[in-house]
mmCIF file of C-alpha atoms in Angstrom:
data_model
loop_
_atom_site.group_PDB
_atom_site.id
_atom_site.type_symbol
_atom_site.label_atom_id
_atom_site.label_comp_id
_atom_site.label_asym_id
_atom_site.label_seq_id
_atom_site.Cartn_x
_atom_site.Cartn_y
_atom_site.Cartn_z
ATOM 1 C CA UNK C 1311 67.699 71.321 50.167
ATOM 2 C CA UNK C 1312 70.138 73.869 50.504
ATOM 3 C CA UNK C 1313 68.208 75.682 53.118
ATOM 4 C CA UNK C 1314 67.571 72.729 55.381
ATOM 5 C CA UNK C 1315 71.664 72.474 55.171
ATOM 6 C CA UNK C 1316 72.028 75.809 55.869
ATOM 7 C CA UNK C 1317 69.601 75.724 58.746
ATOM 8 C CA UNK C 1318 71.343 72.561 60.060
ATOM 9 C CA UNK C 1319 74.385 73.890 60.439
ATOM 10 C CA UNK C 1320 73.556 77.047 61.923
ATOM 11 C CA UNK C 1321 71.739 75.208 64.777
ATOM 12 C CA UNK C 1322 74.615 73.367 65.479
ATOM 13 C CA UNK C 1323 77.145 76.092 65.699
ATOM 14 C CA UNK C 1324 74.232 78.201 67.777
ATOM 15 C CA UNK C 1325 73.959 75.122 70.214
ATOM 16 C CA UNK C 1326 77.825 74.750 70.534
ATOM 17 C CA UNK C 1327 78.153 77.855 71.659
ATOM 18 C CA UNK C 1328 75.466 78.433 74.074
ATOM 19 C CA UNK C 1329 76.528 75.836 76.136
ATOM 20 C CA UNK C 1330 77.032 77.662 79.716
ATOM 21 C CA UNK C 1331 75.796 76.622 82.660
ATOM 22 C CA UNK C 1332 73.111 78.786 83.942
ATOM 23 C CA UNK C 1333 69.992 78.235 86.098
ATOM 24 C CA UNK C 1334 67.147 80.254 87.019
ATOM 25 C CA UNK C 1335 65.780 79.549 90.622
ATOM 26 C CA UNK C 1336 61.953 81.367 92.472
ATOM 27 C CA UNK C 1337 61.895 82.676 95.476
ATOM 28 C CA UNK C 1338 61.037 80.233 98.376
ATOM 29 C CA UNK C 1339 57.340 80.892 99.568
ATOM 30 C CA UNK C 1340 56.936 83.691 102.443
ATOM 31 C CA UNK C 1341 61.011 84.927 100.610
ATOM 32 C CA UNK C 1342 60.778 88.328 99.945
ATOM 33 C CA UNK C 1343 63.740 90.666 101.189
ATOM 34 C CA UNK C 1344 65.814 89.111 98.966
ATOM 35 C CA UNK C 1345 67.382 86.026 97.278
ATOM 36 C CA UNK C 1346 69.394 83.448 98.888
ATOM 37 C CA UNK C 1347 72.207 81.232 97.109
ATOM 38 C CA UNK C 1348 73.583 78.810 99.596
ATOM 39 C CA UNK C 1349 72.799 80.465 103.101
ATOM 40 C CA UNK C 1350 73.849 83.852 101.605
ATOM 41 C CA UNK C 1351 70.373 86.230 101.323
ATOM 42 C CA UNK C 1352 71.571 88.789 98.310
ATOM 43 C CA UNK C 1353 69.148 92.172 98.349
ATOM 44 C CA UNK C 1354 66.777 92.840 95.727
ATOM 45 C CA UNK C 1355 67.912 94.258 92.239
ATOM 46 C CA UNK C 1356 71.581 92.998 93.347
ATOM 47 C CA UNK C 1357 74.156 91.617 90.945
ATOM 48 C CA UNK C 1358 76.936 89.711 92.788
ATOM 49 C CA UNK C 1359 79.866 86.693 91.822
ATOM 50 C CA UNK C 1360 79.902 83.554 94.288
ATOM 51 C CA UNK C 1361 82.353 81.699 95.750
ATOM 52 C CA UNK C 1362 82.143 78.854 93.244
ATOM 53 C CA UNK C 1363 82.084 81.358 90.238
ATOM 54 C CA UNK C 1364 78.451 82.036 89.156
ATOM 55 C CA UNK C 1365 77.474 85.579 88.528
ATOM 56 C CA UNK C 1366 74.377 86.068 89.618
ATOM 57 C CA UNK C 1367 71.252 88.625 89.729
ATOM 58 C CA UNK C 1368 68.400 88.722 92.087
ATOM 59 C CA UNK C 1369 65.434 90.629 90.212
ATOM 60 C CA UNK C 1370 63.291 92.851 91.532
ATOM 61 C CA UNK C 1371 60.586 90.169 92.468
ATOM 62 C CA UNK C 1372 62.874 87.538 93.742
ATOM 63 C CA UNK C 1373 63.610 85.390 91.003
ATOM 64 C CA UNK C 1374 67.382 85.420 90.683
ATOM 65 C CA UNK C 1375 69.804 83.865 87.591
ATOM 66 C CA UNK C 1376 73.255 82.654 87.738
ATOM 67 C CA UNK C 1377 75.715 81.829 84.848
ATOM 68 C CA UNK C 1378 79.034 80.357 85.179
ATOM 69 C CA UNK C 1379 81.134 82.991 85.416
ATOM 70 C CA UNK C 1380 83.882 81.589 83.511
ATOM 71 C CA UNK C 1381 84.574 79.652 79.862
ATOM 72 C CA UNK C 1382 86.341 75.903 80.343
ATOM 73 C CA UNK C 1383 89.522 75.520 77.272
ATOM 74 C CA UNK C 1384 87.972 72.347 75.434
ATOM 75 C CA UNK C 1385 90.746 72.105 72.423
ATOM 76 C CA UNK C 1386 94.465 72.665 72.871
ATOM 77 C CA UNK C 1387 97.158 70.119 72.735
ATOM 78 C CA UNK C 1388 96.136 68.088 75.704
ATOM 79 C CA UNK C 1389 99.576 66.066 75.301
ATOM 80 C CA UNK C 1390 102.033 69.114 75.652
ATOM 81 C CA UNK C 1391 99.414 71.213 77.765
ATOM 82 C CA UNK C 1392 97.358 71.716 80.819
ATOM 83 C CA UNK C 1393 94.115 73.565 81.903
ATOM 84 C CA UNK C 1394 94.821 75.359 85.320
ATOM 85 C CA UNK C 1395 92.132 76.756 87.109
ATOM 86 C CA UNK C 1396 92.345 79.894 89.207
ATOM 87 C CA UNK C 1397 89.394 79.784 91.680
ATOM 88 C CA UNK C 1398 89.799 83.170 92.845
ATOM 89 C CA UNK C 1399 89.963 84.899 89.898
ATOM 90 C CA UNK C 1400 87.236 82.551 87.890
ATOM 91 C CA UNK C 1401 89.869 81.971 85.006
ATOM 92 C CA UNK C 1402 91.475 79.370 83.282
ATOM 93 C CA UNK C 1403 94.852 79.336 82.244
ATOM 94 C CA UNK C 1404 96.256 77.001 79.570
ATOM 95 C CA UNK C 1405 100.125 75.999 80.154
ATOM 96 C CA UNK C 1406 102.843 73.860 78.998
ATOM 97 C CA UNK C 1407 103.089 71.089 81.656
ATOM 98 C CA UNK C 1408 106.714 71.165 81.365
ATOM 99 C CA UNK C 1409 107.049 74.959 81.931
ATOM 100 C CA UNK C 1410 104.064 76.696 83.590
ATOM 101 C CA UNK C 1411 104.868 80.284 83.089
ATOM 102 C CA UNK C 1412 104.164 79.205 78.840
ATOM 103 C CA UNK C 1413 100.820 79.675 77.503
ATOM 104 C CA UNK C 1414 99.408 77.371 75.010
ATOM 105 C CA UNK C 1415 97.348 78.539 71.916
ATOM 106 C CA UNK C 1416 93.899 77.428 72.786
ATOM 107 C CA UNK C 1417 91.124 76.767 69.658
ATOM 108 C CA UNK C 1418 87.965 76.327 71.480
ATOM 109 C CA UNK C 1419 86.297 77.473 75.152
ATOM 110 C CA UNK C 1420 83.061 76.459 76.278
ATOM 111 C CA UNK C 1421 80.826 78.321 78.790
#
């Protein structure tokens, strides 16, 4: 009984955090210089971050894999605090709402 517990909970804290978004995506038939990720063709065997924060790879035979690039804050103190999102460097900073240049503790980031 105790292992079925045991196994239980470890699935759950394995799922919890695993939970990025990432995709895997096949080259288009008749693609093959390289991999494309919204009208952008990436070379083979190229590693590269997008414009809406994914870091991506496009493997040797086309195939290419993108993860969020970033982890979202998921417990602070939503009353005294706010998640602020800086696009440019893929990061999210928690703050006090009342004074922005304070950071808040943060428990728990997804992604």
């Amino acid at each position: 009984m105790n292992i079925v517990l045991a196994s239980v909970i470890a699935f759950g804290l394995l799922v919890t955090a695993c939970n990025a978004f990432c995709f895997t995506e096949l080259p288009k038939m008749g693609q093959t210089e390289g991999c494309l990720y919204k009208d952008k063709l990436h070379r083979l065997g190229s590693k590269f971050r997008t414009n809406d924060c994914m870091d991506c790879t496009c493997h040797m035979d086309g195939k290419m894999a993108c993860c969020q690039a970033y982890a979202t804050p998921v417990e602070y103190d939503k009353e005294k605090c706010i998640a602020v999102f800086n696009r440019k460097a893929c990061h999210y900073r928690v703050v006090e709402k009342r004074n922005r240049s304070k950071e808040c503790e943060v428990l728990a980031m997804v992604g």
